[in-house]
mmCIF file of C-alpha atoms in Angstrom:
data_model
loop_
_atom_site.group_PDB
_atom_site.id
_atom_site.type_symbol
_atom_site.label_atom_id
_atom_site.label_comp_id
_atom_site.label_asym_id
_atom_site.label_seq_id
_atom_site.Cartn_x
_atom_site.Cartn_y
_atom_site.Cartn_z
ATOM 1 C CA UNK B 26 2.978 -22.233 -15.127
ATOM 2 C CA UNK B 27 -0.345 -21.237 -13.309
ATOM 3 C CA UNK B 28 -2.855 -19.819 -15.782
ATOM 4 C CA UNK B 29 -6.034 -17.853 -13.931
ATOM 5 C CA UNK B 30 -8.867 -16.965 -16.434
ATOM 6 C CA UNK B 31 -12.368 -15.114 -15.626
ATOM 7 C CA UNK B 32 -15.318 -15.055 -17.332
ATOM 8 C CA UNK B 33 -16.755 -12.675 -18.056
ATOM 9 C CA UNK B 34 -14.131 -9.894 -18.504
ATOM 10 C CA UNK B 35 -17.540 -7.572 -18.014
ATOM 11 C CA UNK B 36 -20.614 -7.791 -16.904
ATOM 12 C CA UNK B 37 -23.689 -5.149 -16.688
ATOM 13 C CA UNK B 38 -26.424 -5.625 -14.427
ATOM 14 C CA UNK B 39 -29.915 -3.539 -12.994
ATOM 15 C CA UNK B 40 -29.582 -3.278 -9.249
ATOM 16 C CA UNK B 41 -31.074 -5.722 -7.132
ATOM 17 C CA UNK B 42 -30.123 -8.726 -9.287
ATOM 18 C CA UNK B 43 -28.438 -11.759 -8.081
ATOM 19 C CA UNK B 44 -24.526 -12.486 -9.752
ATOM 20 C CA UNK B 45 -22.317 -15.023 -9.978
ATOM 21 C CA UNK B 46 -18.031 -14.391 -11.305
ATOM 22 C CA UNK B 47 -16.599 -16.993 -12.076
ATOM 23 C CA UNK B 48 -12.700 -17.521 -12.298
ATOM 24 C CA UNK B 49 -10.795 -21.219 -13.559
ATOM 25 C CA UNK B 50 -6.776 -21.935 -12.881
ATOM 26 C CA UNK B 51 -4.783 -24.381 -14.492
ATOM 27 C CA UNK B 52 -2.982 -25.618 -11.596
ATOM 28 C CA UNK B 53 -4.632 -26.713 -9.378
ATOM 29 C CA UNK B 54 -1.946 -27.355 -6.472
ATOM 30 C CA UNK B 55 -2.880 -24.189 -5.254
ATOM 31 C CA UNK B 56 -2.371 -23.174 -1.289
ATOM 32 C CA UNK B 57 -5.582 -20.914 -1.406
ATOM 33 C CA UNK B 58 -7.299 -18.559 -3.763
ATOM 34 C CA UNK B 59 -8.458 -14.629 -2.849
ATOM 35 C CA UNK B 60 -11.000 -12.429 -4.392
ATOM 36 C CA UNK B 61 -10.301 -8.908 -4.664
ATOM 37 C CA UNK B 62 -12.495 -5.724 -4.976
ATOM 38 C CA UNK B 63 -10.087 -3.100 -7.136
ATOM 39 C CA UNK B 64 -11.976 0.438 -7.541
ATOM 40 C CA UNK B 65 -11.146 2.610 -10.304
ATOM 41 C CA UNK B 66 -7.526 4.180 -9.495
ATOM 42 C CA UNK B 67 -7.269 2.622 -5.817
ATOM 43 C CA UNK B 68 -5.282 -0.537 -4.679
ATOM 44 C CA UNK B 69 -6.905 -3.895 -3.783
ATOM 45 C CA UNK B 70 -9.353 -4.817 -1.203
ATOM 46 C CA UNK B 71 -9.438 -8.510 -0.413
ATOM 47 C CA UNK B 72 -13.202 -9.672 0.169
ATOM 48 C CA UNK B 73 -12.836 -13.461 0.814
ATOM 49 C CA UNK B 74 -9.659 -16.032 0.981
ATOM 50 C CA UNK B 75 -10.796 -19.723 0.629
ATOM 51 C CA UNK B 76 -7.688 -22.250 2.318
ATOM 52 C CA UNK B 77 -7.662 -25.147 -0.579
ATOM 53 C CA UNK B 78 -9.057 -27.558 2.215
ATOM 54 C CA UNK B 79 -12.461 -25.526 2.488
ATOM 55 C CA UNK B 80 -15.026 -25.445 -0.088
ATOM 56 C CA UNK B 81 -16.427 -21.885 0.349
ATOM 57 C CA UNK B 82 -16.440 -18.866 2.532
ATOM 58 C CA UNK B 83 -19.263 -16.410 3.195
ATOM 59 C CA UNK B 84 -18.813 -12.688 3.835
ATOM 60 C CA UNK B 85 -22.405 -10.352 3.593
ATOM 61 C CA UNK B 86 -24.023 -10.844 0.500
ATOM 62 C CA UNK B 87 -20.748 -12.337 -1.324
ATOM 63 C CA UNK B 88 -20.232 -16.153 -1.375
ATOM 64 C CA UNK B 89 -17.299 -17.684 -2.505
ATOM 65 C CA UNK B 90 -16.819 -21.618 -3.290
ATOM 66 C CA UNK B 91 -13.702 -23.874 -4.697
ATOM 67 C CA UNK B 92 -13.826 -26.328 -6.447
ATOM 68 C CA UNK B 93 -9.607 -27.514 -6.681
ATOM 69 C CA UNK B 94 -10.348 -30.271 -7.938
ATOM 70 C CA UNK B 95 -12.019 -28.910 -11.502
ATOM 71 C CA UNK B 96 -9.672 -25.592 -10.752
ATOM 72 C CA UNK B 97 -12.599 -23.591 -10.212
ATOM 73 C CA UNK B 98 -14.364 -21.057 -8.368
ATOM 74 C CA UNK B 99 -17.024 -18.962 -8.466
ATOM 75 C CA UNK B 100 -18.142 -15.544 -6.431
ATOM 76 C CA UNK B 101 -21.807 -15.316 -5.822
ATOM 77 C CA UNK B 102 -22.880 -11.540 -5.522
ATOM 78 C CA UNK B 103 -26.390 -11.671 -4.048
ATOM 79 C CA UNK B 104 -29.019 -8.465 -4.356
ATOM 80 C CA UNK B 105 -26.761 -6.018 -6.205
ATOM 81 C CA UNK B 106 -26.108 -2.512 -5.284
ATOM 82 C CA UNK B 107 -24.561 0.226 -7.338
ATOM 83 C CA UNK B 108 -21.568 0.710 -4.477
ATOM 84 C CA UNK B 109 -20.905 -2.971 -6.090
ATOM 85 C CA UNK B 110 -19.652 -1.752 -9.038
ATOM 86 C CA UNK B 111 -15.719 -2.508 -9.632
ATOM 87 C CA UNK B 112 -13.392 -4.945 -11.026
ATOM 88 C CA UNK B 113 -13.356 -8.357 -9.282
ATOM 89 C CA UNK B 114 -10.062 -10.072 -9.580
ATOM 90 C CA UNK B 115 -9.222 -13.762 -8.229
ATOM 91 C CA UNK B 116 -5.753 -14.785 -7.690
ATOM 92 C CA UNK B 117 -4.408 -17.818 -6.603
ATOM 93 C CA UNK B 118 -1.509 -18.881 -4.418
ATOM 94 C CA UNK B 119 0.750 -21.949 -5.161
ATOM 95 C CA UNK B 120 1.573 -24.417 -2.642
ATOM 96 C CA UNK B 121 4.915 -23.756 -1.322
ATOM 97 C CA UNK B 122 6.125 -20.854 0.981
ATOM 98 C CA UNK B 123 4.742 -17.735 -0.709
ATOM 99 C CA UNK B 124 7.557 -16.871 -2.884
ATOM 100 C CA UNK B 125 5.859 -17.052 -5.993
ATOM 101 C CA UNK B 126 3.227 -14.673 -4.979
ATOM 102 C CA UNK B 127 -0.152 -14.449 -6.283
ATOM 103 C CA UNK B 128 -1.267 -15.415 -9.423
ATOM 104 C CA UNK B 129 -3.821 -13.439 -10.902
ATOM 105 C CA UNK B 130 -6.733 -13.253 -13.275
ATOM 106 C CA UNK B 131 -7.476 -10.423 -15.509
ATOM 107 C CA UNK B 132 -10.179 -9.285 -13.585
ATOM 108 C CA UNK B 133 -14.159 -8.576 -14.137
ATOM 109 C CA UNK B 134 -15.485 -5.354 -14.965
ATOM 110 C CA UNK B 135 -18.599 -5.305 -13.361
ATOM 111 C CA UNK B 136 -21.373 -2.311 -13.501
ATOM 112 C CA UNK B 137 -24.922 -2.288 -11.428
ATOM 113 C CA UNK B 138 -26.904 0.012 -12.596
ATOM 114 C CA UNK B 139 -29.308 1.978 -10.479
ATOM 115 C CA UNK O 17 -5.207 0.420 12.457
ATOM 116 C CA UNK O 18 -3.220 2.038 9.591
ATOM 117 C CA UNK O 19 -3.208 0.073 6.672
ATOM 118 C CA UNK O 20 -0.206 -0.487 3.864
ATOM 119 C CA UNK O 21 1.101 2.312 2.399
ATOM 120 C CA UNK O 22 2.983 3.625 -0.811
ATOM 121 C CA UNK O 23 5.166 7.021 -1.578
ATOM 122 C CA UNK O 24 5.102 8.729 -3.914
ATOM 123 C CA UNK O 25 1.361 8.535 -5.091
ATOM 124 C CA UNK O 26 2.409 9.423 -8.523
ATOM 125 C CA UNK O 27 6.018 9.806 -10.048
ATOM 126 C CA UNK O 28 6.798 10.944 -13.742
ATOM 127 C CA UNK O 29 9.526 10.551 -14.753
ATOM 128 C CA UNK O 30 12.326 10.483 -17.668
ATOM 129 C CA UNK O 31 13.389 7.601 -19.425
ATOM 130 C CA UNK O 32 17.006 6.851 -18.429
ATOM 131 C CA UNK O 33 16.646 8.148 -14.975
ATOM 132 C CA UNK O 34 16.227 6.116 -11.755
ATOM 133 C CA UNK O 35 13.119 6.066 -9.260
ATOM 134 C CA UNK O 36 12.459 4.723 -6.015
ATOM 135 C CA UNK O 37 9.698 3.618 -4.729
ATOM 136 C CA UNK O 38 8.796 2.830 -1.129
ATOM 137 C CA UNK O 39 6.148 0.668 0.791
ATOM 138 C CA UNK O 40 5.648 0.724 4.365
ATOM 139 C CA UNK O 41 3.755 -3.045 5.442
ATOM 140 C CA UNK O 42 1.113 -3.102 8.041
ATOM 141 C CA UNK O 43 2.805 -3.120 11.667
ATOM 142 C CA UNK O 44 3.887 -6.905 12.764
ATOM 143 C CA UNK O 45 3.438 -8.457 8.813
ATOM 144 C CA UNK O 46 6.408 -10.169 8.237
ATOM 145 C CA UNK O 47 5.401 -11.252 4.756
ATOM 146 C CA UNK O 48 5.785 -8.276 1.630
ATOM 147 C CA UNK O 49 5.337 -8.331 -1.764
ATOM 148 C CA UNK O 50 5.746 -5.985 -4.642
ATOM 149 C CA UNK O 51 3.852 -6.400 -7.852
ATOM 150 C CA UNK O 52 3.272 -4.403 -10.865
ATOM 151 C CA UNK O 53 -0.124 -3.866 -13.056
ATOM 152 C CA UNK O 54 0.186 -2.375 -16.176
ATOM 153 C CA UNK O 55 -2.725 -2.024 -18.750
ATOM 154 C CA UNK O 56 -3.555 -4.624 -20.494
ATOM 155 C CA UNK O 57 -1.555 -7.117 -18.944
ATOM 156 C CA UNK O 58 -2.638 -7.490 -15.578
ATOM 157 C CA UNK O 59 -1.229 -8.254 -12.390
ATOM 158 C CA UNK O 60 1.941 -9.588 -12.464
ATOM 159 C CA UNK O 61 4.360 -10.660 -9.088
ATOM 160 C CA UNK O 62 7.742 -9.474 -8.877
ATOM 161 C CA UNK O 63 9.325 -10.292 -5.555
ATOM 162 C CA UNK O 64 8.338 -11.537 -1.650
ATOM 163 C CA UNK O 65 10.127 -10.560 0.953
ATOM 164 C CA UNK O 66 9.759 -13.116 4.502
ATOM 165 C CA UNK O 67 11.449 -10.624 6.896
ATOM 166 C CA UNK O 68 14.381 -8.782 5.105
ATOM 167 C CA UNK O 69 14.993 -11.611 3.390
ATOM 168 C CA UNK O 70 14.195 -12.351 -0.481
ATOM 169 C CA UNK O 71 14.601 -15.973 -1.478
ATOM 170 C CA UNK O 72 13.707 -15.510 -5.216
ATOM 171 C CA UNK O 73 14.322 -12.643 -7.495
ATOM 172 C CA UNK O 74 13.353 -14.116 -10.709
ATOM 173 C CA UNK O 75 10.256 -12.292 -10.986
ATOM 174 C CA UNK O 76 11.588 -8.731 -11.212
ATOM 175 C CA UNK O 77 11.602 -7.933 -14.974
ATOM 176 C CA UNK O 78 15.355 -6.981 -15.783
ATOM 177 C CA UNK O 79 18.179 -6.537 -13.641
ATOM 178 C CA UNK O 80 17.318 -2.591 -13.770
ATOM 179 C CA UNK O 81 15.052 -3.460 -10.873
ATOM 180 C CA UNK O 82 16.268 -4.368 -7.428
ATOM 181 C CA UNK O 83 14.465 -4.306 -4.187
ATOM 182 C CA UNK O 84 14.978 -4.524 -0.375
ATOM 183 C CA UNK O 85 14.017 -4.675 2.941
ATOM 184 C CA UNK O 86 15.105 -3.179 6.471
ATOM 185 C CA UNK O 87 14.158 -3.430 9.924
ATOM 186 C CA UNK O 88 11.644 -6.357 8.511
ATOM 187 C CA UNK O 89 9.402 -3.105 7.771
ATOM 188 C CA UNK O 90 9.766 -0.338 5.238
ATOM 189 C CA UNK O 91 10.803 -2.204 1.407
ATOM 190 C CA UNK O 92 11.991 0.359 -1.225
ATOM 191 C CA UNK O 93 12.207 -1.255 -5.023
ATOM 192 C CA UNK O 94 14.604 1.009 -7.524
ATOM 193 C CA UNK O 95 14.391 0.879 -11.261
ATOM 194 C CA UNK O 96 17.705 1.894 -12.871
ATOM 195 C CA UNK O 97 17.764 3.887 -16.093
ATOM 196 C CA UNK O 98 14.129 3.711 -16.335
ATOM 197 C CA UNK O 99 12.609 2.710 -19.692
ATOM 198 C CA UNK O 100 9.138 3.767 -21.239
ATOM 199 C CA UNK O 101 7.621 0.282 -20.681
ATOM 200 C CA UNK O 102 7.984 0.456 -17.117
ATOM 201 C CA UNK O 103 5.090 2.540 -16.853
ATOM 202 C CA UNK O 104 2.496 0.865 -14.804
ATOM 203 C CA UNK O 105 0.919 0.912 -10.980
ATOM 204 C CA UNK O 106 3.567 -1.000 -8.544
ATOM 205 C CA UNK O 107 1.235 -2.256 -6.015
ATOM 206 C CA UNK O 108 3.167 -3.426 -2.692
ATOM 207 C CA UNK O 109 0.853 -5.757 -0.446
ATOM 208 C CA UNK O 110 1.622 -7.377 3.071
ATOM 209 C CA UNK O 111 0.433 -9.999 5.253
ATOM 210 C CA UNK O 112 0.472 -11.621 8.844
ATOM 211 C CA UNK O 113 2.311 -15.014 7.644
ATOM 212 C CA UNK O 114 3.143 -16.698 4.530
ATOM 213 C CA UNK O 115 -0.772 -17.639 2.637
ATOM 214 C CA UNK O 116 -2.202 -14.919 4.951
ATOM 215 C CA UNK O 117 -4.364 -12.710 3.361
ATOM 216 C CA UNK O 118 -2.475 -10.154 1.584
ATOM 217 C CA UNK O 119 -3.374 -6.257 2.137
ATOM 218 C CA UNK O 120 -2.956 -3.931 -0.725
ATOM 219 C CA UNK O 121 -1.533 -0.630 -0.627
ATOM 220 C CA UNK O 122 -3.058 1.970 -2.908
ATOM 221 C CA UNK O 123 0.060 1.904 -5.712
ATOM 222 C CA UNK O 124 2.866 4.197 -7.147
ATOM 223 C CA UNK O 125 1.996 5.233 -10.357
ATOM 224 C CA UNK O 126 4.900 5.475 -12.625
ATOM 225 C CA UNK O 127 4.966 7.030 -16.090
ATOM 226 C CA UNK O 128 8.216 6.878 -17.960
ATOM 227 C CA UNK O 129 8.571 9.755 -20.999
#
């Protein structure tokens, strides 16, 4: 069964700095992993989706990469703001049709303070 | 364009009594899913709809919960005799295609006395 784990599970930082998330699976036949933005009492927002061919995806000042190979990736947050703040959360999707969903990690707790 | 949304916003309830919850998907995203986050344990995947079609129900937690799918649009899941540890968010996402990015709606917050 597909384990996701992140590290750290929070994480507090001045403004301005650079940051990097970083989230491991067990499996790693995955289809393609997703980062997720969740604000305090509000649903998801997906920032980046990496396909498991591609080795990272760029969006503003967020990077993501892959490594499937290691079952790893990480999310590079470059010159944090305090509208950054949230819980990240990467979740990966097995190969095979969708019907098992996402699997997801716990999530980081992140905080930039002004 | 509208995004995914979720009725009711909250819903307490008591335990032993049924609730219904309903999603409405993004127009033209065939794909659904309904998951549940409770505290402490995360986000966990109950059931995917392609269409009004589910092929696997295994993930739903007991066979209190049931969910379906009409018009390959609006999905309603129903807990039966609800219990206090179904308290939790049920977050209902859809997307494009299967391994399409999935869109979040903002949740149904259920508390169970």
């Amino acid at each position: 069964k597909q384990e996701v784990t992140q590290i750290p599970a929070a994480l507090s930082v001045p403004e301005g700095e650079n940051l990097v998330l970083n989230c491991s699976f067990t499996d790693s036949a995955i289809y393609n992993l997703q980062w997720f933005r969740q604000d305090p009492g509000k649903g998801l927002t997906s920032l980046l989706l990496i396909q498991s061919s591609q080795r990272e995806q760029t969006s503003g000042r967020l990077n993501a990469s892959l490594d499937k190979s290691s079952g790893r990736s990480t999310l590079y947050i470059a010159a944090s703001q305090p509208g950054d703040s949230a819980t990240y959360l990467c979740a990966v999707s097995q190969s095979g049709g969708g019907a098992d969903g996402l699997t997801f990690g716990k999530g980081t707790h992140l905080i930039i303070q002004p | 364009g509208a995004g995914v949304s979720q009725s009711p916003s909250n819903k307490v309830t008591e335990k032993g009594k049924d609730v219904e919850l309903r999603c409405d998907p993004i127009s033209g995203h065939t794909a659904l899913y309904w998951y549940r986050q409770s505290l402490g344990q995360g986000l966990e995947f109950l059931i995917y709809f392609q269409g009004n079609s589910a092929p696997d129900k295994s993930g739903l937690p007991s066979d209190r919960f049931s969910a379906e799918r009409t018009g390959g649009s609006v999905s309603t899941l129903t807990i039966q005799r609800t219990q206090q540890e179904d308290s939790a968010v049920y977050l209902c996402a859809s997307s494009f295609g299967v391994e399409e990015t999935q869109y979040f709606g903002p949740g149904t917050r259920l508390l169970v006395l």
